[in-house]
Short mmCIF file of C-alpha atoms in Angstrom, two decimals:
data_model
loop_
_atom_site.label_atom_id
_atom_site.label_comp_id
_atom_site.label_asym_id
_atom_site.label_seq_id
_atom_site.Cartn_x
_atom_site.Cartn_y
_atom_site.Cartn_z
CA UNK S 2 18.28 31.51 59.32
CA UNK S 3 14.64 30.59 57.93
CA UNK S 4 12.58 27.63 59.14
CA UNK S 5 9.37 26.29 57.56
CA UNK S 6 7.29 24.29 59.65
CA UNK S 7 3.65 23.15 60.19
CA UNK S 8 3.87 23.08 63.94
CA UNK S 9 1.63 25.51 65.89
CA UNK S 10 3.03 28.54 66.66
CA UNK S 11 2.58 30.69 70.08
CA UNK S 12 3.31 33.98 69.41
CA UNK S 13 3.34 35.17 73.07
CA UNK S 14 5.97 33.07 74.10
CA UNK S 15 9.39 33.66 74.08
CA UNK S 16 12.43 32.20 71.86
CA UNK S 17 12.03 28.71 70.84
CA UNK S 18 8.99 27.82 72.91
CA UNK S 19 7.02 29.77 70.33
CA UNK S 20 7.39 26.34 68.38
CA UNK S 21 5.08 24.00 69.79
CA UNK S 22 5.03 20.21 70.18
CA UNK S 23 1.74 19.86 68.15
CA UNK S 24 0.44 19.98 64.58
CA UNK S 25 -0.81 23.60 63.18
CA UNK S 26 -4.47 24.32 64.74
CA UNK S 27 -5.41 25.02 60.81
CA UNK S 28 -4.23 21.37 59.91
CA UNK S 29 -1.00 20.04 59.58
CA UNK S 30 -0.64 20.83 56.06
CA UNK S 31 -0.73 24.76 57.20
CA UNK S 32 2.65 25.77 56.73
CA UNK S 33 4.52 28.78 59.01
CA UNK S 34 7.89 30.46 57.84
CA UNK S 35 9.89 31.49 60.81
CA UNK S 36 13.26 33.47 61.35
CA UNK S 37 15.72 32.47 64.11
CA UNK S 38 19.10 34.46 64.64
CA UNK S 39 21.34 34.66 67.22
CA UNK S 40 23.41 31.83 69.25
CA UNK S 41 23.10 32.18 72.74
CA UNK S 42 19.67 33.84 73.19
CA UNK S 43 18.25 33.43 69.68
CA UNK S 44 15.03 35.77 68.54
CA UNK S 45 12.39 33.95 67.24
CA UNK S 46 10.81 35.57 64.98
CA UNK S 47 6.72 34.46 62.87
CA UNK S 48 6.76 36.05 60.00
CA UNK S 49 4.14 37.33 58.33
CA UNK S 50 1.90 35.11 55.71
CA UNK S 51 1.66 37.83 53.13
CA UNK S 52 3.90 39.65 51.47
CA UNK S 53 3.01 43.11 50.82
CA UNK S 54 1.96 44.49 46.95
CA UNK S 55 4.80 46.94 47.42
CA UNK S 56 7.15 44.54 48.52
CA UNK S 57 6.50 42.00 45.53
CA UNK S 58 6.51 44.72 42.82
CA UNK S 59 10.07 45.42 44.64
CA UNK S 60 11.14 41.91 44.31
CA UNK S 61 9.84 41.31 41.18
CA UNK S 62 11.84 44.44 39.62
CA UNK S 63 14.98 43.69 41.43
CA UNK S 64 15.32 39.94 40.33
CA UNK S 65 13.27 40.23 37.16
CA UNK S 66 10.78 37.62 37.72
CA UNK S 67 7.99 36.87 35.89
CA UNK S 68 5.18 37.20 38.57
CA UNK S 69 1.59 37.84 38.31
CA UNK S 70 1.74 41.18 40.78
CA UNK S 71 -1.81 41.45 40.84
CA UNK S 72 -2.23 38.51 43.02
CA UNK S 73 -1.36 37.20 46.50
CA UNK S 74 2.21 36.39 47.04
CA UNK S 75 3.45 34.56 50.60
CA UNK S 76 6.44 34.87 52.56
CA UNK S 77 8.45 32.22 50.61
CA UNK S 78 8.86 34.13 48.09
CA UNK S 79 10.66 36.81 50.18
CA UNK S 80 12.45 34.24 51.61
CA UNK S 81 13.64 32.70 48.32
CA UNK S 82 14.97 35.87 47.15
CA UNK S 83 16.91 36.54 49.90
CA UNK S 84 18.45 32.90 50.12
CA UNK S 85 19.26 33.06 46.08
CA UNK S 86 20.74 36.36 46.93
CA UNK S 87 22.75 35.40 49.51
CA UNK S 88 23.83 31.82 48.07
CA UNK S 89 24.74 33.83 45.09
CA UNK S 90 27.43 36.13 46.87
CA UNK S 91 28.71 33.96 49.05
CA UNK S 92 29.18 31.12 46.64
CA UNK S 93 27.68 28.91 48.97
CA UNK S 94 24.82 25.97 48.41
CA UNK S 95 21.59 25.30 49.90
CA UNK S 96 20.68 22.32 52.14
CA UNK S 97 16.79 21.48 52.49
CA UNK S 98 16.93 19.75 56.05
CA UNK S 99 13.89 17.78 57.16
CA UNK S 100 15.25 16.18 61.00
CA UNK S 101 13.88 13.03 62.75
CA UNK S 102 12.60 11.57 65.59
CA UNK S 103 12.61 13.23 69.35
CA UNK S 104 14.23 16.47 67.90
CA UNK S 105 13.14 19.86 69.10
CA UNK S 106 13.38 23.00 67.42
CA UNK S 107 16.33 24.15 69.57
CA UNK S 108 18.25 20.54 68.78
CA UNK S 109 17.24 21.47 65.21
CA UNK S 110 18.53 25.02 65.15
CA UNK S 111 22.15 23.61 66.43
CA UNK S 112 22.11 21.07 63.83
CA UNK S 113 21.45 23.14 61.28
CA UNK S 114 24.24 25.80 62.35
CA UNK S 115 26.69 22.93 62.85
CA UNK S 116 25.90 21.70 58.83
CA UNK S 117 26.66 25.44 57.80
CA UNK S 118 30.09 25.98 59.47
CA UNK S 119 31.31 22.41 58.78
CA UNK S 120 30.32 22.26 55.03
CA UNK S 121 30.03 25.90 54.11
CA UNK S 122 26.16 25.71 53.44
CA UNK S 123 22.70 27.81 53.49
CA UNK S 124 20.25 25.60 55.55
CA UNK S 125 16.96 25.73 55.61
CA UNK S 126 15.15 23.00 58.33
CA UNK S 127 11.80 21.74 57.67
CA UNK S 128 10.45 20.87 61.45
CA UNK S 129 7.53 18.81 61.85
CA UNK S 130 5.90 18.30 65.52
CA UNK S 131 8.37 15.42 66.61
CA UNK S 132 7.74 15.24 70.43
CA UNK S 133 10.78 15.76 71.39
CA UNK S 134 10.26 13.99 75.01
CA UNK S 135 7.26 16.14 76.33
CA UNK S 136 4.62 14.28 78.47
CA UNK S 137 5.86 11.31 76.85
CA UNK S 138 8.39 9.05 76.16
CA UNK S 139 9.94 5.87 75.11
CA UNK S 140 7.89 3.75 73.20
CA UNK S 141 4.80 6.05 73.46
CA UNK S 142 6.95 9.19 72.35
CA UNK S 143 7.75 7.17 69.13
CA UNK S 144 4.49 6.49 68.44
CA UNK S 145 3.23 9.68 68.63
CA UNK S 146 6.42 11.00 66.40
CA UNK S 147 5.13 8.69 63.74
CA UNK S 148 1.68 9.88 63.61
CA UNK S 149 2.69 13.36 63.34
CA UNK S 150 5.42 12.21 61.17
CA UNK S 151 2.85 10.77 58.68
CA UNK S 152 0.36 13.45 58.95
CA UNK S 153 3.05 16.08 57.71
CA UNK S 154 3.57 14.29 54.32
CA UNK S 155 1.53 16.81 52.72
CA UNK S 156 3.12 19.93 54.52
CA UNK S 157 6.54 18.75 53.39
CA UNK S 158 5.01 18.31 49.81
CA UNK S 159 4.06 22.20 50.00
CA UNK S 160 7.39 22.80 51.12
CA UNK S 161 8.89 21.03 48.29
CA UNK S 162 6.87 22.31 45.73
CA UNK S 163 7.50 26.09 46.74
CA UNK S 164 11.15 25.58 46.83
CA UNK S 165 11.06 24.05 43.31
CA UNK S 166 8.71 26.87 42.07
CA UNK S 167 11.01 29.83 43.64
CA UNK S 168 14.01 28.14 42.80
CA UNK S 169 12.72 27.56 38.87
CA UNK S 170 11.90 31.39 38.57
CA UNK S 171 15.24 32.55 40.19
CA UNK S 172 17.20 30.22 38.36
CA UNK S 173 15.46 31.31 34.43
CA UNK S 174 15.33 34.84 35.81
CA UNK S 175 19.41 34.97 36.10
CA UNK S 176 19.69 33.09 33.43
CA UNK S 177 17.90 35.78 31.09
CA UNK S 178 19.40 38.46 32.65
CA UNK S 179 23.23 37.05 31.62
CA UNK S 180 21.94 35.93 28.33
CA UNK S 181 21.53 39.82 28.03
CA UNK S 182 25.00 40.86 28.74
CA UNK S 183 26.32 38.02 26.77
CA UNK S 184 24.37 39.58 23.71
CA UNK S 185 25.23 43.07 24.68
CA UNK S 186 28.89 41.70 25.03
CA UNK S 187 28.82 40.21 21.56
CA UNK S 188 26.46 41.05 19.40
CA UNK S 189 27.47 40.09 16.33
CA UNK S 190 28.86 36.76 17.45
CA UNK S 191 26.73 33.61 18.62
CA UNK S 192 29.30 31.82 19.14
CA UNK S 193 31.10 33.97 21.66
CA UNK S 194 28.05 34.58 23.16
CA UNK S 195 27.17 31.12 23.86
CA UNK S 196 30.76 30.91 25.07
CA UNK S 197 30.43 34.02 27.65
CA UNK S 198 27.00 32.73 28.80
CA UNK S 199 28.60 29.47 29.77
CA UNK S 200 31.35 31.10 31.73
CA UNK S 201 29.28 33.63 33.26
CA UNK S 202 26.59 30.97 34.29
CA UNK S 203 29.58 28.87 35.79
CA UNK S 204 30.54 32.01 37.58
CA UNK S 205 27.50 33.53 38.62
CA UNK S 206 25.07 30.55 39.15
CA UNK S 207 26.88 27.58 39.57
CA UNK S 208 24.57 26.75 43.16
CA UNK S 209 23.28 23.75 44.04
CA UNK S 210 19.75 22.75 46.48
CA UNK S 211 19.97 19.71 47.98
CA UNK S 212 17.67 17.63 50.13
CA UNK S 213 19.13 15.81 53.69
CA UNK S 214 16.33 13.99 55.39
CA UNK S 215 17.52 12.36 58.62
CA UNK S 216 16.27 9.14 60.56
CA UNK S 217 12.09 9.67 60.74
CA UNK S 218 12.64 12.59 58.80
CA UNK S 219 12.91 10.08 55.73
CA UNK S 220 9.71 8.36 57.17
CA UNK S 221 7.85 12.18 56.69
CA UNK S 222 9.71 11.93 53.15
CA UNK S 223 8.60 8.67 52.41
CA UNK S 224 4.78 9.31 52.73
CA UNK S 225 5.39 12.76 50.90
CA UNK S 226 6.43 10.73 47.89
CA UNK S 227 3.50 8.53 47.91
CA UNK S 228 0.85 11.20 49.02
CA UNK S 229 -1.92 11.77 46.29
CA UNK S 230 -0.34 14.99 45.94
CA UNK S 231 3.40 14.18 45.78
CA UNK S 232 4.88 17.37 44.61
CA UNK S 233 8.19 15.77 45.82
CA UNK S 234 8.53 13.77 43.07
CA UNK S 235 9.00 17.00 41.17
CA UNK S 236 12.54 17.32 39.78
CA UNK S 237 13.60 19.94 42.10
CA UNK S 238 16.91 18.97 44.10
CA UNK S 239 20.14 18.54 42.77
CA UNK S 240 20.99 15.56 45.63
CA UNK S 241 19.02 13.75 47.82
CA UNK S 242 20.46 12.33 50.86
CA UNK S 243 18.73 9.67 52.52
CA UNK S 244 20.50 9.18 56.14
CA UNK S 245 20.49 6.62 58.90
CA UNK S 246 16.99 6.49 57.29
CA UNK S 247 14.33 5.26 60.06
CA UNK S 248 12.08 3.09 57.72
CA UNK S 249 11.57 -0.23 56.43
CA UNK S 250 14.31 -2.02 54.33
CA UNK S 251 11.89 -4.08 53.08
CA UNK S 252 10.65 -3.02 49.48
CA UNK S 253 12.06 0.56 49.57
CA UNK S 254 12.59 0.80 46.41
CA UNK S 255 9.36 1.07 45.57
CA UNK S 256 9.41 4.44 46.75
CA UNK S 257 13.16 5.36 46.69
CA UNK S 258 13.10 5.03 42.88
CA UNK S 259 10.51 7.57 42.59
CA UNK S 260 12.67 10.32 43.69
CA UNK S 261 13.85 12.78 41.42
CA UNK S 262 17.46 14.45 41.68
CA UNK S 263 19.35 15.73 38.99
CA UNK S 264 22.66 14.39 40.12
CA UNK S 265 22.40 11.64 42.70
CA UNK S 266 20.10 9.87 45.40
CA UNK S 267 22.22 8.51 48.57
CA UNK S 268 21.03 6.40 51.25
CA UNK S 269 23.45 6.25 54.34
CA UNK S 270 23.92 2.88 55.99
CA UNK S 271 25.65 2.32 59.57
CA UNK S 272 24.94 -1.26 60.35
CA UNK S 273 26.46 -0.22 64.26
CA UNK S 274 23.84 2.42 64.82
CA UNK S 275 22.39 2.66 67.85
CA UNK S 276 19.51 4.60 68.04
CA UNK S 277 17.77 2.63 64.81
CA UNK S 278 18.56 -1.14 66.29
CA UNK S 279 16.74 0.87 69.41
CA UNK S 280 13.86 1.86 66.99
CA UNK S 281 13.65 -1.70 65.84
CA UNK S 282 12.75 -2.78 68.77
CA UNK S 283 9.33 -0.30 69.23
CA UNK S 284 5.96 -1.29 68.81
CA UNK S 285 3.38 -0.81 66.34
CA UNK S 286 3.92 -0.97 62.81
CA UNK S 287 5.95 -3.78 62.47
CA UNK S 288 9.54 -2.11 63.36
CA UNK S 289 11.30 -4.43 60.28
CA UNK S 290 15.10 -3.85 59.39
CA UNK S 291 15.45 0.00 58.95
CA UNK S 292 17.15 1.21 55.86
CA UNK S 293 19.84 3.46 57.40
CA UNK S 294 21.36 0.27 59.27
CA UNK S 295 20.73 -2.69 57.07
CA UNK S 296 22.88 -4.01 54.72
CA UNK S 297 20.80 -6.30 52.72
CA UNK S 298 18.41 -5.68 49.80
CA UNK S 299 19.39 -2.79 48.60
CA UNK S 300 18.03 -2.75 45.27
CA UNK S 301 16.74 0.44 44.18
CA UNK S 302 18.13 1.12 40.74
CA UNK S 303 18.63 4.75 41.02
CA UNK S 304 20.23 4.76 44.34
CA UNK S 305 23.89 4.99 45.47
CA UNK S 306 24.21 3.04 48.82
CA UNK S 307 26.97 4.67 51.28
CA UNK S 308 28.24 2.03 54.05
CA UNK S 309 29.61 3.67 57.37
CA UNK S 310 30.08 0.81 58.98
CA UNK S 311 33.01 0.34 60.81
CA UNK S 312 34.31 3.96 59.30
CA UNK S 313 36.56 5.72 61.78
CA UNK S 314 34.75 8.44 63.47
CA UNK S 315 31.32 6.76 62.99
CA UNK S 316 31.12 4.18 65.48
CA UNK S 317 27.77 3.57 67.13
CA UNK S 318 26.68 7.17 65.98
CA UNK S 319 23.42 8.21 64.48
CA UNK S 320 24.31 11.61 62.91
CA UNK S 321 27.70 10.97 61.38
CA UNK S 322 27.46 13.99 59.49
CA UNK S 323 28.07 16.03 62.40
CA UNK S 324 31.48 17.46 64.07
CA UNK S 325 32.16 14.81 66.02
CA UNK S 326 32.71 12.37 63.08
CA UNK S 327 33.92 14.98 60.83
CA UNK S 328 36.71 16.37 62.69
CA UNK S 329 37.39 12.56 63.54
CA UNK S 330 38.17 11.80 60.04
CA UNK S 331 38.63 14.25 57.33
CA UNK S 332 37.12 11.45 54.69
CA UNK S 333 34.03 12.22 56.04
CA UNK S 334 34.39 15.78 56.50
CA UNK S 335 35.12 15.44 52.77
CA UNK S 336 32.25 12.94 51.65
CA UNK S 337 29.54 15.40 53.24
CA UNK S 338 30.98 18.64 51.52
CA UNK S 339 31.52 16.99 48.35
CA UNK S 340 27.58 15.39 48.33
CA UNK S 341 26.51 18.45 49.75
CA UNK S 342 27.80 20.88 47.28
CA UNK S 343 26.42 18.29 44.71
CA UNK S 344 29.98 17.25 43.19
CA UNK S 345 30.80 14.24 41.43
CA UNK S 346 32.19 11.52 44.00
CA UNK S 347 31.08 8.06 43.23
CA UNK S 348 34.65 7.29 41.75
CA UNK S 349 36.40 8.29 44.55
CA UNK S 350 34.54 5.66 46.83
CA UNK S 351 35.32 2.26 46.93
CA UNK S 352 32.67 -0.22 45.68
CA UNK S 353 31.65 -3.71 47.05
CA UNK S 354 29.80 -5.72 44.75
CA UNK S 355 28.84 -8.34 47.05
CA UNK S 356 25.90 -5.59 48.53
CA UNK S 357 26.35 -3.25 46.34
CA UNK S 358 27.67 -0.50 48.65
CA UNK S 359 30.09 2.64 48.81
CA UNK S 360 32.61 3.27 51.21
CA UNK S 361 33.72 6.78 52.10
#
């Protein structure tokens, strides 16, 4: 599994201890690519920033990419090519995962692996320097994470920009290859070329890339959207899922309506969410009603609000996409499987006009 992070890395440490709990010493916008493999004793490998020129040419030729091979290219190029290849071969969709408050990297890895197994995905986490407890605790830890979350906004923007750039390059190249195949198959019949191309695209390129922001990960994303860079406002993802958002419900439409998605923006709410009721009690930056547990003023025109309150298997959970909820209630598993695959789902949900929500 590949991770992208703006944490400071410590190469001489072992395992997940290579990820520090502090922003990169070169600045919070600095990104590092990391590969994590294994289960019981995972191996953590910090990838080199630059891709060798010979490797760039190899990737450009292999995937027919429109790349300038005379300039430097970096780790995300190799990661994108490998992920795209694996996704096409295994028929899996890709999920970018931005975690929340008080998550150390071992927790993030466990959650990402669970998501992959439950919903047949390839997950790439973006991990920012959440404190994970550390020397601080309670309110101090929460406020420290909010500062680090705010400082990570442009690192997330850079990552999303990279995802969009390479996804576009690889998709365009794949379409061109399939178009050539269709033209060679039916050189004198443009109608049959189009028909075959449509079938080939459905078979070979039925790939979706979605974004899941969980808890305070939504706070990072919110500020990324309002940053002066704001690459996150580009049309990159098929679905954007804001789960248990630890951000203010008040005036959330101002930033949610700036989210662009090819298929849908989903805001997931549990009124009984224990973690969000706890975070609301914390001091600093008035902790108003949180978007992820408040069923009023749900007025962003581009969003589908999904009410998980009282749904079997949810209870007071803050992470109701996990195995505990999905294994107890097949409708929860079905909802997330479809929304992560960017399949049409709204017509299967029950709509409540009194608060503008849907129920799985």
